[in-house]
Amino acid sequence: MATLSGLWFNLSALQQDALILTALLAPVFLLAGLLLRGIEVEGLTRALLWRYRWTNTLFAALMALSVGLGIAVIAQERALRHGAARAADKFDVIVTAPGDKVQALLSVVYLQPSNLPLLSGDVLARLQADTRIDLVAPIAFGDSFDGAPIIGTTAAFVSHLAGGMLAQGRMFATTGEAVAGASVPLPIGTHFAPLHGFLGIGRHTGHSAAGEAPHVHTGSGLEIVGRLPPTGSPWDRALLVPIEAVWLTHSLGGGHSEPAAHALAWSGASQVGAGNPKIGPPFDTDHFPGSPAFVLHSTSLAANYNAQRRYNDARSMAFFPGAVLSELYSILGDVRETLSLMAILTKILVAVGILSGLVALSKLFARRFALLRAIGAPKRFVLAIVWTYAFWR
Amino acid sequence: MPDLSIRNLSVHTGDGRTILRVPALTLPAGGSLGIRGPSGAGKSTLLHAIAGLTAAEGEVRWGETDIARLGEAERDAFRLEHMGLIFQDFLLFEELSALANAALPACFLPRQQRPAVRKRARALLERFGVPPQRRGVATFSGGERQRVAVARALSTDPHVILADEPTASLDRDNADRLVSELTALARAGGRTLIAVSHDPAVIAAMDRVVDLVDGELRG
């Protein structure tokens, strides 16, 4: 038994599928073999199929369409779940201000525009002081370029997203540099100016003031210096910049105590990266402009659980994206059931279609089937004609 | 070749009404019998009872075999091996060629018998002047279609031919030609021929004629 099990798991998914299909079809072929034993139905069936070829083609196309739609609906739903889970893979624990977890998840992982309240320096202080967490990455949104959201974060988190290695180029090293997601259609070396908000979406994101119209941040030039490998998440279509670049762009300071950063930001320098202000952790909690979310990562599962418990309090909300997705799925459970029901109904309709087709066929050919019986054809022959016609149809 | 004999044959409807009663009727091997009578007299019912297509009480004996007592599958096999049936409205498959129609029984005969059936069907069609490979049976004239149907009935070289109003859908010339061919083929092969018909020409060509009135045999 163990050997068989081993053999089975050594097979590729395609081979396993082929074997399952063969096992499912084997009884059909066995019955067909028994039914067709010693009789010739091909000629008559072929002639009948050819005579009603247009009707048969239409019938087959309709059945294929209904089955295809049923499968596509279910496959889409599964793909959505799979994609959603995959996108959240790199986000072990998310910390935001207390509020709606689903909204926070949609903003941080799926980059859906929303107004998340900012977490202040005291939360940052606790997180930065926590030695049990391997990675603390603030996340900031609010700008975009050519439809791609610009996300401010740390080089360590970008590296974590990339699985340790960028697909192209290098990591950003100054506030004037960016790393493009795998699906961003801009080559390395492209210079761009962030647009505040999202054109066409009609909402401001992150810490933008509600009602503020989208506008280009003049004097905020950025250059793409690297590209992420595909992550299968919405972050593939984002432009990732040092979080300090987002803060400076919005004249919020640089998150560090160096005066140069402040001076640059407030003096309207020609480029965010001018003067090379410090980027990355540790951030100065006194000069921390705020961040709508932090992503935490620890190599230990237990450390992640502990972090989620510790930072889930009155000042912050910590959650596992997977757990929120599960809640979301349970809310969407009815949709899944509806889709499944629709798929089942489609299959029933197909079955009814096939059977009604057979009944219509039987009525149409009733006299000639009676003739076949009269001249000595066994019942099996007539049955074989009906079923082979239905099968090839 | 055995005689065909009927003893105390009766057919009843579902509500128990008797629609056919034949106390005794014997037809020697190679003989021909014409059955005439008004519509609804039970002529086709008698033919179907002989062929085992209708549930009947009594005895329809061909040699040692009592057809009325056979099981369904045995009756199918008996008809296939010993009987050839011809119908008023031909009942051909329009999708098939003349030859495929005439050799239709080959599709469910044992494999070793199939070539002989196809050869015989081809020879019969050629004898009747119908091109074997011709398609579009629906476009054939009535006479041609009935000749294809006769070729189908004779393709298995049956011992008994049962013809139900074989000329009813034909004009006079075609009807006369068909009767002539059918009787010639029956006599040449020593086959027993039973024909139900309103057509005097068919009845006149038979060795013996019986009348059927209200399900009762006379004559």
Coordinates of N, CA and C in Angstrom, one line a residue, chain A residues 192-339:
Chain A
F192 N 10.4 59.6 -13.2 CA 9.0 59.9 -13.1 C 8.8 60.8 -11.9
A193 N 7.7 61.6 -12.0 CA 7.2 62.4 -10.9 C 6.0 61.9 -10.3
P194 N 5.9 61.6 -9.0 CA 4.7 61.0 -8.5 C 3.5 61.9 -8.6
L195 N 2.3 61.3 -8.8 CA 1.1 62.1 -8.9 C 0.4 61.8 -7.6
H196 N -0.1 62.9 -6.9 CA -0.7 62.6 -5.6 C -2.1 62.0 -5.9
G197 N -2.4 61.0 -5.2 CA -3.7 60.3 -5.4 C -3.7 59.4 -6.6
F198 N -4.9 58.9 -6.9 CA -5.0 58.0 -8.1 C -5.9 58.6 -9.1
L199 N -5.4 59.0 -10.3 CA -6.2 59.5 -11.3 C -7.2 58.5 -11.8
G200 N -8.4 58.9 -11.9 CA -9.4 58.0 -12.4 C -10.1 57.2 -11.3
I201 N -9.5 57.1 -10.2 CA -10.1 56.4 -9.1 C -11.0 57.3 -8.3
G202 N -10.6 58.5 -8.3 CA -11.5 59.5 -7.6 C -11.4 59.5 -6.1
R203 N -10.4 58.9 -5.6 CA -10.2 58.9 -4.1 C -8.8 59.1 -3.8
H204 N -8.5 59.7 -2.7 CA -7.2 59.9 -2.2 C -6.8 58.7 -1.2
T205 N -5.6 58.4 -1.2 CA -5.2 57.2 -0.4 C -4.3 57.6 0.7
G206 N -4.1 56.6 1.6 CA -3.2 56.8 2.7 C -3.5 58.0 3.5
H207 N -2.6 58.9 3.7 CA -2.8 60.0 4.6 C -3.2 61.3 3.8
S208 N -3.6 61.1 2.5 CA -4.1 62.3 1.8 C -5.3 62.9 2.4
A209 N -5.4 64.2 2.3 CA -6.6 64.8 2.8 C -7.8 64.6 1.9
A210 N -8.9 64.1 2.5 CA -10.0 63.8 1.7 C -10.5 65.1 0.9
G211 N -10.8 64.9 -0.3 CA -11.3 66.0 -1.1 C -10.2 66.7 -1.9
E212 N -9.0 66.3 -1.6 CA -7.9 67.0 -2.3 C -7.8 66.4 -3.7
A213 N -7.7 67.3 -4.7 CA -7.6 66.8 -6.1 C -6.2 66.2 -6.4
P214 N -6.2 65.2 -7.3 CA -4.9 64.7 -7.7 C -4.1 65.8 -8.4
H215 N -2.8 65.8 -8.0 CA -1.9 66.7 -8.7 C -0.5 66.2 -8.7
V216 N 0.4 66.7 -9.6 CA 1.7 66.2 -9.7 C 2.6 66.9 -8.7
H217 N 3.4 66.1 -8.0 CA 4.3 66.7 -7.0 C 5.5 67.2 -7.8
T218 N 5.5 68.5 -7.9 CA 6.6 69.2 -8.7 C 7.9 69.1 -7.9
G219 N 9.0 68.9 -8.5 CA 10.3 68.8 -7.8 C 10.5 67.5 -7.1
S220 N 9.7 66.4 -7.4 CA 9.9 65.2 -6.8 C 10.3 64.1 -7.8
G221 N 11.4 64.2 -8.4 CA 11.8 63.3 -9.4 C 12.3 62.0 -8.8
L222 N 11.9 60.8 -9.4 CA 12.3 59.5 -9.0 C 12.8 58.7 -10.2
E223 N 13.8 57.8 -9.9 CA 14.3 57.0 -11.0 C 14.2 55.5 -10.7
I224 N 13.7 54.7 -11.6 CA 13.6 53.3 -11.4 C 15.0 52.7 -11.6
V225 N 15.4 52.0 -10.5 CA 16.8 51.4 -10.5 C 16.7 49.8 -10.4
G226 N 15.6 49.3 -10.2 CA 15.5 47.8 -10.1 C 14.1 47.3 -10.3
R227 N 14.0 46.0 -10.4 CA 12.6 45.4 -10.7 C 12.5 44.2 -9.8
L228 N 11.3 44.1 -9.2 CA 11.0 42.9 -8.4 C 10.7 41.7 -9.3
P229 N 11.0 40.5 -8.9 CA 10.4 39.3 -9.6 C 8.9 39.3 -9.4
P230 N 8.2 38.5 -10.2 CA 6.8 38.4 -10.0 C 6.4 37.8 -8.6
T231 N 5.5 38.5 -7.9 CA 5.0 37.9 -6.6 C 3.6 37.4 -6.7
G232 N 2.9 37.6 -7.8 CA 1.6 37.1 -7.9 C 0.6 38.0 -7.1
S233 N 1.0 39.2 -6.7 CA 0.2 40.0 -5.9 C 0.0 41.4 -6.6
P234 N -0.9 42.2 -6.1 CA -1.0 43.6 -6.7 C 0.3 44.4 -6.5
W235 N 1.2 44.0 -5.7 CA 2.4 44.7 -5.6 C 3.3 44.6 -6.9
D236 N 2.9 43.6 -7.7 CA 3.6 43.5 -9.0 C 3.4 44.7 -9.9
R237 N 2.3 45.5 -9.7 CA 2.1 46.7 -10.5 C 2.3 48.0 -9.7
A238 N 3.1 47.9 -8.7 CA 3.4 49.0 -7.8 C 4.8 49.5 -8.1
L239 N 5.0 50.8 -7.7 CA 6.4 51.3 -7.7 C 6.8 51.5 -6.2
L240 N 7.9 50.8 -5.9 CA 8.3 50.8 -4.4 C 9.4 51.8 -4.2
V241 N 9.2 52.7 -3.3 CA 10.2 53.7 -3.0 C 10.5 53.7 -1.5
P242 N 11.6 54.3 -1.1 CA 11.9 54.4 0.3 C 10.8 55.2 1.0
I243 N 10.3 54.8 2.1 CA 9.2 55.5 2.7 C 9.5 57.0 3.0
E244 N 10.8 57.3 3.2 CA 11.2 58.6 3.4 C 10.9 59.5 2.1
A245 N 10.9 58.9 0.9 CA 10.6 59.6 -0.3 C 9.1 60.1 -0.2
V246 N 8.2 59.2 0.2 CA 6.8 59.5 0.3 C 6.6 60.7 1.3
W247 N 7.3 60.5 2.5 CA 7.2 61.6 3.5 C 7.7 62.9 3.0
L248 N 8.9 62.9 2.4 CA 9.4 64.1 1.9 C 8.6 64.7 0.8
T249 N 8.0 63.9 -0.1 CA 7.2 64.4 -1.2 C 6.0 65.2 -0.6
H250 N 5.5 64.7 0.6 CA 4.4 65.3 1.2 C 4.8 66.3 2.3
S251 N 6.1 66.7 2.2 CA 6.6 67.7 3.2 C 6.3 67.3 4.6
L252 N 6.5 66.0 4.9 CA 6.3 65.6 6.3 C 7.6 65.3 7.0
G253 N 8.7 65.6 6.5 CA 10.0 65.3 7.1 C 10.5 64.0 6.6
G254 N 11.6 63.6 7.1 CA 12.3 62.4 6.5 C 12.2 61.2 7.5
G255 N 11.7 61.4 8.7 CA 11.6 60.2 9.6 C 12.9 60.0 10.3
H256 N 13.8 60.8 10.1 CA 15.1 60.7 10.8 C 15.5 62.1 11.4
S257 N 16.5 62.1 12.3 CA 16.8 63.4 13.0 C 17.7 64.3 12.2
E258 N 18.3 63.7 11.0 CA 19.2 64.6 10.3 C 18.5 65.8 9.8
P259 N 19.1 67.0 10.0 CA 18.4 68.2 9.6 C 18.3 68.3 8.1
A260 N 19.3 67.7 7.4 CA 19.3 67.8 5.9 C 18.0 67.4 5.3
A261 N 17.5 66.3 5.9 CA 16.3 65.8 5.3 C 15.1 66.8 5.4
H262 N 15.0 67.4 6.6 CA 13.9 68.4 6.8 C 14.1 69.6 5.8
A263 N 15.4 70.0 5.8 CA 15.7 71.2 5.1 C 15.4 71.0 3.6
L264 N 15.8 69.8 3.1 CA 15.5 69.5 1.7 C 14.0 69.5 1.4
A265 N 13.3 68.8 2.3 CA 11.9 68.7 2.1 C 11.2 70.0 2.1
W266 N 11.5 70.9 3.0 CA 10.8 72.1 3.1 C 11.3 73.2 2.2
S267 N 12.5 73.0 1.6 CA 13.0 74.0 0.8 C 12.6 73.8 -0.7
G268 N 11.9 72.7 -1.0 CA 11.4 72.5 -2.3 C 12.6 72.2 -3.3
A269 N 13.5 71.3 -2.8 CA 14.6 70.9 -3.7 C 14.1 70.3 -4.9
S270 N 15.0 70.3 -5.9 CA 14.6 69.9 -7.3 C 14.3 68.4 -7.3
Q271 N 14.8 67.6 -6.3 CA 14.7 66.2 -6.4 C 14.6 65.6 -5.0
V272 N 13.8 64.6 -4.8 CA 13.6 64.1 -3.5 C 15.0 63.6 -2.9
G273 N 15.8 63.0 -3.8 CA 17.0 62.4 -3.4 C 18.2 63.3 -3.2
A274 N 18.0 64.6 -3.6 CA 19.1 65.5 -3.5 C 19.6 65.6 -2.1
G275 N 20.9 65.5 -2.0 CA 21.5 65.6 -0.6 C 21.6 64.3 0.1
N276 N 21.1 63.2 -0.5 CA 21.1 61.9 0.0 C 20.7 61.8 1.5
P277 N 19.5 62.1 1.9 CA 19.0 62.0 3.2 C 19.0 60.5 3.6
K278 N 19.2 60.2 4.9 CA 19.2 58.8 5.4 C 17.9 58.1 5.0
I279 N 18.0 56.8 4.6 CA 16.8 56.0 4.4 C 16.9 54.7 5.2
G280 N 15.7 54.2 5.6 CA 15.7 52.9 6.2 C 15.7 53.0 7.7
P281 N 15.4 51.9 8.4 CA 15.4 51.9 9.9 C 16.8 52.0 10.4
P282 N 17.0 52.3 11.7 CA 15.9 52.7 12.6 C 15.4 54.1 12.3
F283 N 14.0 54.3 12.5 CA 13.5 55.6 12.3 C 13.5 56.4 13.6
D284 N 13.5 57.7 13.5 CA 13.6 58.5 14.7 C 12.1 58.7 15.2
T285 N 11.8 58.1 16.3 CA 10.4 58.2 16.8 C 9.9 59.6 17.0
D286 N 10.8 60.5 17.3 CA 10.4 61.9 17.5 C 10.1 62.6 16.2
H287 N 10.8 62.2 15.2 CA 10.5 62.8 13.9 C 9.7 61.9 12.9
F288 N 9.1 60.9 13.5 CA 8.3 60.0 12.7 C 7.0 60.6 12.2
P289 N 6.8 60.8 10.9 CA 5.6 61.5 10.4 C 4.4 60.6 10.5
G290 N 4.5 59.4 10.8 CA 3.4 58.5 10.8 C 3.3 57.6 9.6
S291 N 2.7 56.4 9.9 CA 2.5 55.4 8.8 C 1.2 54.7 9.0
P292 N 0.5 54.5 7.9 CA -0.8 53.8 8.0 C -0.7 52.3 8.4
A293 N 0.5 51.7 8.2 CA 0.6 50.3 8.5 C 2.0 49.9 8.7
F294 N 2.2 48.9 9.4 CA 3.5 48.2 9.5 C 3.3 46.7 9.1
V295 N 4.3 46.2 8.4 CA 4.3 44.8 8.2 C 5.4 44.1 9.0
L296 N 5.1 43.1 9.8 CA 6.0 42.5 10.7 C 6.4 41.1 10.1
H297 N 7.6 40.7 10.2 CA 8.0 39.3 9.8 C 9.0 38.8 10.8
S298 N 8.7 37.5 11.2 CA 9.7 36.8 12.0 C 9.8 35.4 11.4
T299 N 11.0 34.9 11.5 CA 11.2 33.5 11.0 C 10.5 32.5 11.8
S300 N 10.2 32.8 13.0 CA 9.5 31.9 13.9 C 8.0 32.2 13.9
L301 N 7.3 31.1 13.7 CA 5.8 31.2 13.7 C 5.3 31.7 15.1
A302 N 5.9 31.2 16.1 CA 5.6 31.5 17.5 C 5.8 33.0 17.7
A303 N 6.9 33.5 17.2 CA 7.2 35.0 17.3 C 6.1 35.8 16.6
N304 N 5.6 35.3 15.5 CA 4.6 36.0 14.7 C 3.3 36.0 15.6
Y305 N 3.0 34.9 16.2 CA 1.7 34.8 17.0 C 1.9 35.7 18.2
N306 N 3.1 35.8 18.8 CA 3.3 36.6 20.0 C 3.1 38.1 19.6
A307 N 3.7 38.4 18.4 CA 3.7 39.8 18.0 C 2.2 40.2 17.7
Q308 N 1.5 39.3 17.1 CA 0.1 39.6 16.8 C -0.7 39.9 18.1
R309 N -0.4 39.1 19.1 CA -1.1 39.3 20.4 C -0.6 40.7 21.1
R310 N 0.7 40.9 21.1 CA 1.2 42.1 21.8 C 0.7 43.4 21.2
Y311 N 0.6 43.4 19.9 CA 0.3 44.7 19.2 C -1.2 44.9 18.9
N312 N -2.0 44.0 19.4 CA -3.4 44.1 19.2 C -4.0 44.7 20.5
D313 N -3.9 46.0 20.6 CA -4.4 46.6 21.8 C -5.1 47.9 21.5
A314 N -5.2 48.8 22.4 CA -6.0 50.0 22.2 C -5.4 50.9 21.2
R315 N -4.0 50.9 21.1 CA -3.3 51.8 20.2 C -3.1 51.3 18.8
S316 N -3.1 50.0 18.7 CA -2.9 49.4 17.4 C -3.7 48.1 17.2
M317 N -3.8 47.7 16.0 CA -4.5 46.5 15.6 C -3.6 45.6 14.8
A318 N -3.3 44.4 15.4 CA -2.4 43.5 14.6 C -3.2 42.3 14.2
F319 N -3.0 41.9 13.0 CA -3.8 40.7 12.5 C -3.0 39.9 11.5
F320 N -3.4 38.6 11.3 CA -2.8 37.8 10.3 C -3.7 37.9 9.1
P321 N -3.1 38.3 7.9 CA -3.9 38.4 6.7 C -4.7 37.1 6.4
G322 N -4.1 36.0 6.6 CA -4.8 34.7 6.4 C -6.0 34.6 7.2
A323 N -6.0 35.0 8.4 CA -7.2 34.9 9.3 C -8.3 35.8 8.8
V324 N -7.9 37.0 8.3 CA -8.9 37.9 7.8 C -9.5 37.4 6.5
L325 N -8.6 36.8 5.7 CA -9.1 36.2 4.5 C -10.1 35.1 4.7
S326 N -9.8 34.3 5.8 CA -10.8 33.3 6.2 C -12.1 33.9 6.5
E327 N -12.0 35.0 7.3 CA -13.3 35.6 7.7 C -14.0 36.1 6.4
L328 N -13.2 36.7 5.5 CA -13.8 37.2 4.3 C -14.4 36.1 3.5
Y329 N -13.7 34.9 3.4 CA -14.3 33.8 2.7 C -15.6 33.3 3.3
S330 N -15.6 33.4 4.7 CA -16.9 32.9 5.3 C -18.0 33.9 5.0
I331 N -17.7 35.2 4.8 CA -18.7 36.2 4.4 C -19.1 35.9 3.0
L332 N -18.1 35.5 2.2 CA -18.4 35.2 0.7 C -18.9 33.8 0.5
G333 N -19.0 33.1 1.6 CA -19.4 31.7 1.5 C -20.7 31.5 0.7
D334 N -21.6 32.4 0.9 CA -22.9 32.4 0.2 C -22.7 32.5 -1.3
V335 N -21.7 33.4 -1.6 CA -21.5 33.6 -3.1 C -20.9 32.3 -3.7
R336 N -20.0 31.6 -2.9 CA -19.5 30.4 -3.4 C -20.6 29.3 -3.6
E337 N -21.4 29.3 -2.6 CA -22.5 28.3 -2.6 C -23.4 28.6 -3.8
T338 N -23.7 29.9 -4.1 CA -24.5 30.3 -5.2 C -23.8 29.9 -6.5
L339 N -22.5 30.1 -6.6 CA -21.8 29.7 -7.8 C -21.8 28.2 -8.0

